[in-house]
């Protein structure tokens, strides 16, 4: 059993497994080189030779306990037929939402569009670099995908004024997302993913009265589906105000906390496996600060099953040597 699986399934506390969100990406020269030649980000994600190579890049450098497949949560709206583009210095830009055409998406078409992702997972799985490690597949939570699909760009802390205007559209899109996310999850598992992480990056944007309908119910349906496939599920409801209530209702195998959350409070209130927390900005400072902050998390969770990770993704300006230092420090912490 891999260190992460031991932590999740056996509540082992001594191994201190580590992987990092966005571990494959812009802070690595070898990624930037590939990216420079591949200006269309969606095409890059759908090139299984390149996406599997990018997935493995951080594992060649660092002693990580998992690989996360190089892909994006927005490939699902793309495979549902919505236009998705990534613009330099702007981020994702989506086309108008056409419910009628999205409703007509055929399962086979959706599968064919995402087939390169599954091929990439298979390729990574067959590489000896991950033979004793986990391979993390992922999806965006229905709420976060809905945000991008209706907002048509990153909400950057704020939703469009009339976001909730068309309740019928929202309800229908959430149901379609649930159906196709299950297909995407199952295919990732069939291809070799050993854990699924659900990214709900915009969970913090929702107010309490809408939590149940837009976050709890759709996420719980996915979590129960993943559990039925006997694969652990990690949830990351970034900046949700009440992690305790979220865990009580959703019951994921692992909860990833963000960096604005008090880890002491989490340790006291939550009894499931915890992942993450460290502010990725700490990696931009110096080794002493990094060590002190990493130690804080290791100490708080020393008697709690804990997977070391960040409270959001590795930032593009991060020096890979700081990542190396962090991983070695965590691995050698008694
Ligand atoms: O070179 C580039 O410009 C591309 C940058 C990039 C990368 C490396 C994007 C664009 N996506 C990714 C890969 C990615 N995205 C991974 C791969 C594996 C890894 O972690 O190493 C994963 C898991 C994601 C997930 C993802 N995409 C999330 C959830 C996590 C999070 O960051 O909150 C979200 C919100 C996206 C959407 C997305 N993809 C890319 C951008 C710029 C955005 C928008 C972010 C925003 O709204 O601010």
CSV table of C-alpha atoms and ligand atoms in Angstrom, one decimal:
chain,number,residue,atom,x,y,z
A,1,UNK,CA,0.0,0.0,0.0
A,2,UNK,CA,1.3,3.5,-0.9
A,3,UNK,CA,2.1,6.0,1.9
A,4,UNK,CA,-1.0,8.1,1.1
A,5,UNK,CA,-3.3,5.0,1.0
A,6,UNK,CA,-1.9,3.9,4.4
A,7,UNK,CA,-2.7,7.4,5.8
A,8,UNK,CA,-6.2,7.4,4.4
A,9,UNK,CA,-7.2,3.7,4.9
A,10,UNK,CA,-5.3,2.9,8.0
A,11,UNK,CA,-5.1,6.3,9.6
A,12,UNK,CA,-1.3,5.8,9.8
A,13,UNK,CA,0.3,9.0,11.2
A,14,UNK,CA,4.0,8.3,11.0
A,15,UNK,CA,4.6,8.4,7.2
A,16,UNK,CA,4.0,12.1,6.5
A,17,UNK,CA,3.2,11.7,2.8
A,18,UNK,CA,3.4,14.8,0.6
A,19,UNK,CA,2.3,16.0,-2.8
A,20,UNK,CA,1.6,19.6,-4.0
A,21,UNK,CA,-1.4,21.1,-5.8
A,22,UNK,CA,-0.1,22.5,-9.2
A,23,UNK,CA,3.1,20.5,-8.7
A,24,UNK,CA,3.3,20.2,-12.5
A,25,UNK,CA,3.3,23.6,-14.1
A,26,UNK,CA,4.6,27.0,-14.6
A,27,UNK,CA,7.3,27.2,-11.9
A,28,UNK,CA,9.3,24.5,-13.7
A,29,UNK,CA,11.6,25.4,-16.7
A,30,UNK,CA,11.0,22.1,-18.3
A,31,UNK,CA,7.2,22.8,-18.3
A,32,UNK,CA,7.7,26.4,-19.7
A,33,UNK,CA,9.7,25.0,-22.5
A,34,UNK,CA,6.9,22.7,-23.6
A,35,UNK,CA,4.3,25.4,-23.0
A,36,UNK,CA,6.2,27.9,-25.2
A,37,UNK,CA,5.8,25.6,-28.1
A,38,UNK,CA,2.2,24.7,-27.3
A,39,UNK,CA,0.3,28.0,-27.1
A,40,UNK,CA,-3.1,26.3,-27.1
A,41,UNK,CA,-3.6,25.1,-23.5
A,42,UNK,CA,-6.6,22.8,-24.2
A,43,UNK,CA,-4.7,21.1,-27.0
A,44,UNK,CA,-1.7,20.7,-24.7
A,45,UNK,CA,-3.9,19.0,-22.1
A,46,UNK,CA,-5.3,16.7,-24.8
A,47,UNK,CA,-1.9,15.7,-26.1
A,48,UNK,CA,-1.3,12.5,-24.1
A,49,UNK,CA,2.4,12.3,-24.9
A,50,UNK,CA,3.0,15.8,-23.6
A,51,UNK,CA,0.5,15.8,-20.7
A,52,UNK,CA,1.9,12.5,-19.4
A,53,UNK,CA,5.4,13.9,-19.7
A,54,UNK,CA,4.4,17.1,-17.8
A,55,UNK,CA,2.7,15.0,-15.1
A,56,UNK,CA,6.0,13.1,-14.5
A,57,UNK,CA,8.3,16.2,-14.5
A,58,UNK,CA,7.9,17.0,-10.8
A,59,UNK,CA,8.4,13.3,-9.9
A,60,UNK,CA,11.7,13.3,-11.7
A,61,UNK,CA,12.9,16.2,-9.6
A,62,UNK,CA,11.3,15.5,-6.2
A,63,UNK,CA,10.5,12.7,-3.8
A,64,UNK,CA,6.7,13.2,-4.0
A,65,UNK,CA,4.2,10.5,-3.0
A,66,UNK,CA,1.7,11.2,-5.8
A,67,UNK,CA,1.5,12.4,-9.3
A,68,UNK,CA,-1.5,14.5,-10.4
A,69,UNK,CA,-2.5,14.2,-13.9
A,70,UNK,CA,-1.8,17.2,-16.1
A,71,UNK,CA,-5.2,18.3,-17.2
A,72,UNK,CA,-7.7,21.0,-16.2
A,73,UNK,CA,-11.2,21.2,-14.6
A,74,UNK,CA,-12.4,23.2,-17.6
A,75,UNK,CA,-12.0,20.3,-20.0
A,76,UNK,CA,-15.4,19.2,-18.9
A,77,UNK,CA,-17.3,22.3,-20.1
A,78,UNK,CA,-15.1,22.0,-23.2
A,79,UNK,CA,-16.2,18.4,-23.8
A,80,UNK,CA,-19.8,19.4,-23.2
A,81,UNK,CA,-19.4,21.7,-26.2
A,82,UNK,CA,-19.0,25.1,-24.6
A,83,UNK,CA,-16.1,27.2,-26.1
A,84,UNK,CA,-13.2,27.3,-23.6
A,85,UNK,CA,-10.0,29.3,-24.3
A,86,UNK,CA,-7.1,30.2,-22.0
A,87,UNK,CA,-5.8,33.7,-22.7
A,88,UNK,CA,-2.4,34.9,-21.6
A,89,UNK,CA,-2.5,37.1,-18.6
A,90,UNK,CA,-6.2,36.8,-18.4
A,91,UNK,CA,-7.1,33.2,-17.7
A,92,UNK,CA,-10.0,31.1,-19.0
A,93,UNK,CA,-12.5,32.6,-21.3
A,94,UNK,CA,-15.7,30.7,-22.1
A,95,UNK,CA,-18.2,31.1,-24.8
A,96,UNK,CA,-22.0,31.6,-24.4
A,97,UNK,CA,-23.8,28.8,-22.7
A,98,UNK,CA,-26.3,27.0,-25.0
A,99,UNK,CA,-28.4,24.7,-22.8
A,100,UNK,CA,-30.1,23.1,-25.7
A,101,UNK,CA,-26.9,21.9,-27.3
A,102,UNK,CA,-25.3,21.0,-24.0
A,103,UNK,CA,-28.3,18.9,-23.1
A,104,UNK,CA,-27.9,17.0,-26.3
A,105,UNK,CA,-24.3,15.9,-25.5
A,106,UNK,CA,-23.8,12.2,-26.3
A,107,UNK,CA,-21.9,10.2,-23.8
A,108,UNK,CA,-19.7,8.7,-26.6
A,109,UNK,CA,-18.8,12.2,-27.9
A,110,UNK,CA,-17.9,13.4,-24.4
A,111,UNK,CA,-15.8,10.2,-23.9
A,112,UNK,CA,-14.0,10.6,-27.3
A,113,UNK,CA,-13.1,14.3,-26.6
A,114,UNK,CA,-11.5,13.3,-23.2
A,115,UNK,CA,-9.9,10.1,-24.4
A,116,UNK,CA,-6.5,11.7,-24.5
A,117,UNK,CA,-6.7,12.4,-20.8
A,118,UNK,CA,-7.4,8.7,-20.1
A,119,UNK,CA,-4.6,7.7,-22.4
A,120,UNK,CA,-2.3,10.1,-20.5
A,121,UNK,CA,-3.3,8.5,-17.2
A,122,UNK,CA,-2.5,5.0,-18.6
A,123,UNK,CA,0.9,6.2,-19.8
A,124,UNK,CA,1.7,7.7,-16.4
A,125,UNK,CA,0.5,4.6,-14.7
A,126,UNK,CA,2.9,2.4,-16.7
A,127,UNK,CA,5.9,4.5,-15.8
A,128,UNK,CA,8.1,3.1,-13.0
A,129,UNK,CA,8.3,6.6,-11.4
A,130,UNK,CA,4.8,6.1,-10.0
A,131,UNK,CA,4.9,2.4,-9.4
A,132,UNK,CA,4.7,2.8,-5.6
A,133,UNK,CA,2.9,6.0,-5.6
A,134,UNK,CA,-0.6,7.3,-6.1
A,135,UNK,CA,-1.9,8.8,-9.3
A,136,UNK,CA,-4.5,11.5,-8.6
A,137,UNK,CA,-7.3,12.1,-11.0
A,138,UNK,CA,-9.6,15.1,-10.5
A,139,UNK,CA,-12.6,17.0,-11.4
A,140,UNK,CA,-14.0,20.5,-10.6
A,141,UNK,CA,-17.0,20.4,-8.2
A,142,UNK,CA,-20.3,21.1,-10.0
A,143,UNK,CA,-20.6,24.5,-8.3
A,144,UNK,CA,-17.1,25.7,-9.4
A,145,UNK,CA,-17.7,24.5,-13.0
A,146,UNK,CA,-21.1,26.2,-13.0
A,147,UNK,CA,-19.4,29.4,-11.9
A,148,UNK,CA,-17.0,29.3,-14.9
A,149,UNK,CA,-19.8,28.2,-17.3
A,150,UNK,CA,-22.2,31.0,-16.4
A,151,UNK,CA,-19.7,33.7,-15.5
A,152,UNK,CA,-17.7,32.9,-18.6
A,153,UNK,CA,-14.4,33.9,-17.0
A,154,UNK,CA,-12.8,33.6,-13.6
A,155,UNK,CA,-15.1,35.3,-11.0
A,156,UNK,CA,-12.0,36.8,-9.3
A,157,UNK,CA,-13.8,36.9,-5.9
A,158,UNK,CA,-17.0,38.2,-7.4
A,159,UNK,CA,-19.9,36.7,-9.4
A,160,UNK,CA,-21.8,38.6,-12.1
A,161,UNK,CA,-24.7,40.5,-10.6
A,162,UNK,CA,-27.4,38.5,-12.4
A,163,UNK,CA,-25.6,35.2,-11.8
A,164,UNK,CA,-28.6,33.5,-10.1
A,165,UNK,CA,-31.2,35.0,-12.4
A,166,UNK,CA,-32.0,31.9,-14.4
A,167,UNK,CA,-32.7,29.3,-11.8
A,168,UNK,CA,-33.9,26.8,-14.4
A,169,UNK,CA,-30.6,27.0,-16.3
A,170,UNK,CA,-28.6,26.5,-13.1
A,171,UNK,CA,-30.6,23.5,-12.1
A,172,UNK,CA,-30.3,21.9,-15.5
A,173,UNK,CA,-26.6,22.6,-15.8
A,174,UNK,CA,-25.9,21.1,-12.3
A,175,UNK,CA,-27.7,17.9,-13.3
A,176,UNK,CA,-25.8,17.6,-16.6
A,177,UNK,CA,-22.5,18.3,-14.8
A,178,UNK,CA,-23.3,15.6,-12.3
A,179,UNK,CA,-24.0,13.0,-15.0
A,180,UNK,CA,-20.8,13.8,-17.0
A,181,UNK,CA,-18.5,14.3,-14.0
A,182,UNK,CA,-19.4,10.8,-12.9
A,183,UNK,CA,-18.5,9.5,-16.4
A,184,UNK,CA,-15.2,11.5,-16.3
A,185,UNK,CA,-14.4,10.2,-12.8
A,186,UNK,CA,-15.1,6.6,-13.7
A,187,UNK,CA,-12.9,6.7,-16.8
A,188,UNK,CA,-10.0,8.3,-14.9
A,189,UNK,CA,-10.2,5.4,-12.3
A,190,UNK,CA,-10.5,2.8,-15.1
A,191,UNK,CA,-7.4,4.2,-16.7
A,192,UNK,CA,-5.4,4.1,-13.4
A,193,UNK,CA,-6.2,7.0,-11.1
A,194,UNK,CA,-6.0,5.7,-7.5
A,195,UNK,CA,-7.5,8.8,-5.8
A,196,UNK,CA,-9.9,11.5,-7.0
A,197,UNK,CA,-9.7,15.1,-5.8
A,198,UNK,CA,-12.7,17.4,-6.2
A,199,UNK,CA,-11.7,21.0,-6.5
A,200,UNK,CA,-14.3,23.4,-5.4
A,201,UNK,CA,-12.2,26.5,-5.8
A,202,UNK,CA,-15.1,29.0,-5.6
A,203,UNK,CA,-16.9,27.4,-2.6
A,204,UNK,CA,-16.2,30.6,-0.7
A,205,UNK,CA,-18.3,32.6,-3.0
A,206,UNK,CA,-21.6,31.1,-1.9
A,207,UNK,CA,-23.8,32.3,0.9
A,208,UNK,CA,-25.2,30.0,3.6
A,209,UNK,CA,-28.7,29.8,2.2
A,210,UNK,CA,-27.5,28.4,-1.2
A,211,UNK,CA,-24.9,26.0,0.2
A,212,UNK,CA,-27.2,23.0,0.4
A,213,UNK,CA,-28.6,23.3,-3.2
A,214,UNK,CA,-25.4,24.3,-5.0
A,215,UNK,CA,-22.6,22.7,-3.0
A,216,UNK,CA,-23.8,20.0,-0.5
A,217,UNK,CA,-26.2,18.0,-2.6
A,218,UNK,CA,-24.2,17.9,-6.0
A,219,UNK,CA,-20.9,17.2,-4.2
A,220,UNK,CA,-22.4,14.5,-2.0
A,221,UNK,CA,-23.7,12.7,-5.0
A,222,UNK,CA,-20.2,12.7,-6.5
A,223,UNK,CA,-18.5,11.7,-3.3
A,224,UNK,CA,-20.9,8.8,-2.8
A,225,UNK,CA,-20.4,7.7,-6.4
A,226,UNK,CA,-16.6,7.7,-6.0
A,227,UNK,CA,-16.9,5.8,-2.7
A,228,UNK,CA,-19.0,3.1,-4.5
A,229,UNK,CA,-16.0,2.6,-6.8
A,230,UNK,CA,-13.7,2.0,-3.8
A,231,UNK,CA,-11.4,4.8,-4.5
A,232,UNK,CA,-10.6,7.5,-1.8
A,233,UNK,CA,-11.9,11.0,-2.5
A,234,UNK,CA,-10.3,14.2,-1.4
A,235,UNK,CA,-12.5,17.4,-1.3
A,236,UNK,CA,-11.1,20.9,-1.4
A,237,UNK,CA,-13.9,23.4,-0.8
A,238,UNK,CA,-11.6,26.5,-0.9
A,239,UNK,CA,-12.5,29.2,1.6
A,240,UNK,CA,-15.8,27.6,2.6
A,241,UNK,CA,-16.7,29.2,5.9
A,242,UNK,CA,-17.7,26.0,7.8
A,243,UNK,CA,-15.4,23.1,7.2
A,244,UNK,CA,-16.8,21.2,10.1
A,245,UNK,CA,-20.3,21.2,8.7
A,246,UNK,CA,-19.0,20.4,5.2
A,247,UNK,CA,-17.2,17.3,6.5
A,248,UNK,CA,-20.2,16.2,8.6
A,249,UNK,CA,-22.5,16.3,5.5
A,250,UNK,CA,-20.2,15.3,2.7
A,251,UNK,CA,-17.9,12.9,4.5
A,252,UNK,CA,-15.0,12.8,2.1
A,253,UNK,CA,-12.1,10.5,2.9
A,254,UNK,CA,-9.8,13.5,3.1
A,255,UNK,CA,-10.4,17.2,3.5
A,256,UNK,CA,-7.9,19.7,2.0
A,257,UNK,CA,-7.9,22.9,3.9
A,258,UNK,CA,-7.0,26.4,2.4
A,259,UNK,CA,-4.4,28.7,3.9
A,260,UNK,CA,-6.8,31.1,5.5
A,261,UNK,CA,-8.2,28.4,7.7
A,262,UNK,CA,-6.9,28.0,11.2
A,263,UNK,CA,-5.4,24.5,11.3
A,264,UNK,CA,-5.7,24.2,15.2
A,265,UNK,CA,-9.4,24.7,14.9
A,266,UNK,CA,-9.6,22.1,12.1
A,267,UNK,CA,-7.6,19.6,14.2
A,268,UNK,CA,-10.0,20.0,17.1
A,269,UNK,CA,-13.2,20.0,15.1
A,270,UNK,CA,-12.6,17.4,12.4
A,271,UNK,CA,-11.8,13.7,12.7
A,272,UNK,CA,-11.2,12.7,9.1
A,273,UNK,CA,-7.9,12.8,7.3
A,274,UNK,CA,-6.6,16.3,6.7
A,275,UNK,CA,-4.5,17.5,3.7
A,276,UNK,CA,-2.8,20.8,3.0
A,277,UNK,CA,-3.0,24.2,4.5
A,278,UNK,CA,0.5,25.8,4.0
A,279,UNK,CA,0.3,29.1,2.2
A,280,UNK,CA,2.0,28.8,-1.2
A,281,UNK,CA,3.3,32.3,-0.8
A,282,UNK,CA,5.7,31.0,1.9
A,283,UNK,CA,7.5,29.2,-0.8
A,284,UNK,CA,8.4,32.7,-2.2
A,285,UNK,CA,10.2,33.8,1.0
A,286,UNK,CA,13.2,32.0,2.5
A,287,UNK,CA,14.2,28.6,3.8
A,288,UNK,CA,13.9,29.6,7.5
A,289,UNK,CA,10.4,30.9,7.1
A,290,UNK,CA,9.4,27.9,5.1
A,291,UNK,CA,10.8,25.5,7.6
A,292,UNK,CA,9.1,27.3,10.5
A,293,UNK,CA,5.7,27.3,8.7
A,294,UNK,CA,5.9,23.7,7.5
A,295,UNK,CA,6.9,22.7,11.1
A,296,UNK,CA,3.8,24.4,12.4
A,297,UNK,CA,1.5,22.2,10.3
A,298,UNK,CA,3.5,19.0,11.1
A,299,UNK,CA,3.3,19.7,14.8
A,300,UNK,CA,-0.4,20.6,14.8
A,301,UNK,CA,-1.2,17.4,13.0
A,302,UNK,CA,1.4,15.2,14.6
A,303,UNK,CA,-1.2,12.9,16.1
A,304,UNK,CA,-3.7,13.2,13.3
A,305,UNK,CA,-3.6,11.4,9.9
A,306,UNK,CA,-2.3,14.2,7.7
A,307,UNK,CA,-1.1,14.5,4.1
A,308,UNK,CA,1.2,17.4,3.6
A,309,UNK,CA,0.2,19.8,0.8
A,310,UNK,CA,-0.5,23.5,0.3
A,311,UNK,CA,-3.5,25.6,0.9
A,312,UNK,CA,-3.7,26.4,-2.8
A,313,UNK,CA,-1.5,25.7,-5.9
A,314,UNK,CA,2.2,26.3,-6.3
A,315,UNK,CA,2.7,29.8,-7.6
A,316,UNK,CA,4.4,30.4,-11.0
A,317,UNK,CA,7.2,32.5,-9.4
A,318,UNK,CA,8.2,29.7,-7.0
A,319,UNK,CA,11.9,28.6,-7.0
A,320,UNK,CA,12.0,24.8,-7.5
A,321,UNK,CA,14.8,24.7,-4.9
A,322,UNK,CA,12.3,25.8,-2.3
A,323,UNK,CA,10.0,23.0,-3.3
A,324,UNK,CA,12.8,20.6,-3.0
A,325,UNK,CA,13.7,21.9,0.4
A,326,UNK,CA,10.1,21.7,1.6
A,327,UNK,CA,9.8,18.1,0.5
A,328,UNK,CA,13.1,17.0,2.1
A,329,UNK,CA,12.2,18.8,5.3
A,330,UNK,CA,8.8,17.1,5.6
A,331,UNK,CA,10.2,13.7,4.7
A,332,UNK,CA,13.0,13.9,7.3
A,333,UNK,CA,10.8,15.4,10.1
A,334,UNK,CA,11.2,12.7,12.8
B,1,LIG,O1,0.6,27.8,-18.7
B,1,LIG,C1,-0.5,28.2,-18.4
B,1,LIG,O2,-0.9,29.4,-18.6
B,1,LIG,C2,-1.4,27.2,-17.8
B,1,LIG,C3,-1.7,27.4,-16.4
B,1,LIG,C4,-2.5,26.2,-15.9
B,1,LIG,C5,-2.1,25.0,-15.5
B,1,LIG,C6,-0.7,24.5,-15.3
B,1,LIG,C7,-3.9,26.2,-16.0
B,1,LIG,C8,-4.8,27.2,-16.4
B,1,LIG,N1,-4.3,24.9,-15.6
B,1,LIG,C9,-3.2,24.1,-15.2
B,1,LIG,C10,-3.2,22.7,-14.8
B,1,LIG,C11,-4.2,22.3,-13.7
B,1,LIG,N2,-5.3,22.9,-13.4
B,1,LIG,C12,-4.0,21.2,-13.0
B,1,LIG,C13,-2.9,20.1,-13.3
B,1,LIG,C14,-2.2,19.4,-12.4
B,1,LIG,C15,-1.4,20.1,-11.2
B,1,LIG,O3,-2.0,20.4,-10.3
B,1,LIG,O4,-0.2,20.1,-11.3
B,1,LIG,C16,-5.1,21.1,-12.0
B,1,LIG,C17,-5.3,20.1,-11.0
B,1,LIG,C18,-5.9,22.2,-12.3
B,1,LIG,C19,-7.1,22.5,-11.6
B,1,LIG,C20,-7.8,23.8,-11.9
B,1,LIG,N3,-8.0,24.5,-13.0
B,1,LIG,C21,-8.5,24.5,-10.9
B,1,LIG,C22,-8.7,24.0,-9.4
B,1,LIG,C23,-7.6,24.4,-8.6
B,1,LIG,C24,-7.3,25.8,-8.3
B,1,LIG,O5,-6.3,26.3,-8.8
B,1,LIG,O6,-8.2,26.5,-7.6
B,1,LIG,C25,-9.1,25.7,-11.4
B,1,LIG,C26,-9.9,26.8,-10.8
B,1,LIG,C27,-8.7,25.7,-12.8
B,1,LIG,C28,-9.1,26.7,-13.8
B,1,LIG,C29,-7.9,27.3,-14.5
B,1,LIG,N4,-7.0,26.7,-15.2
B,1,LIG,C30,-6.0,27.5,-15.6
B,1,LIG,C31,-6.3,28.8,-15.1
B,1,LIG,C32,-5.5,30.1,-15.3
B,1,LIG,C33,-7.5,28.7,-14.4
B,1,LIG,C34,-8.3,29.8,-13.7
B,1,LIG,C35,-8.0,30.2,-12.3
B,1,LIG,C36,-8.8,31.4,-11.9
B,1,LIG,O7,-10.0,31.4,-12.1
B,1,LIG,O8,-8.2,32.3,-11.3
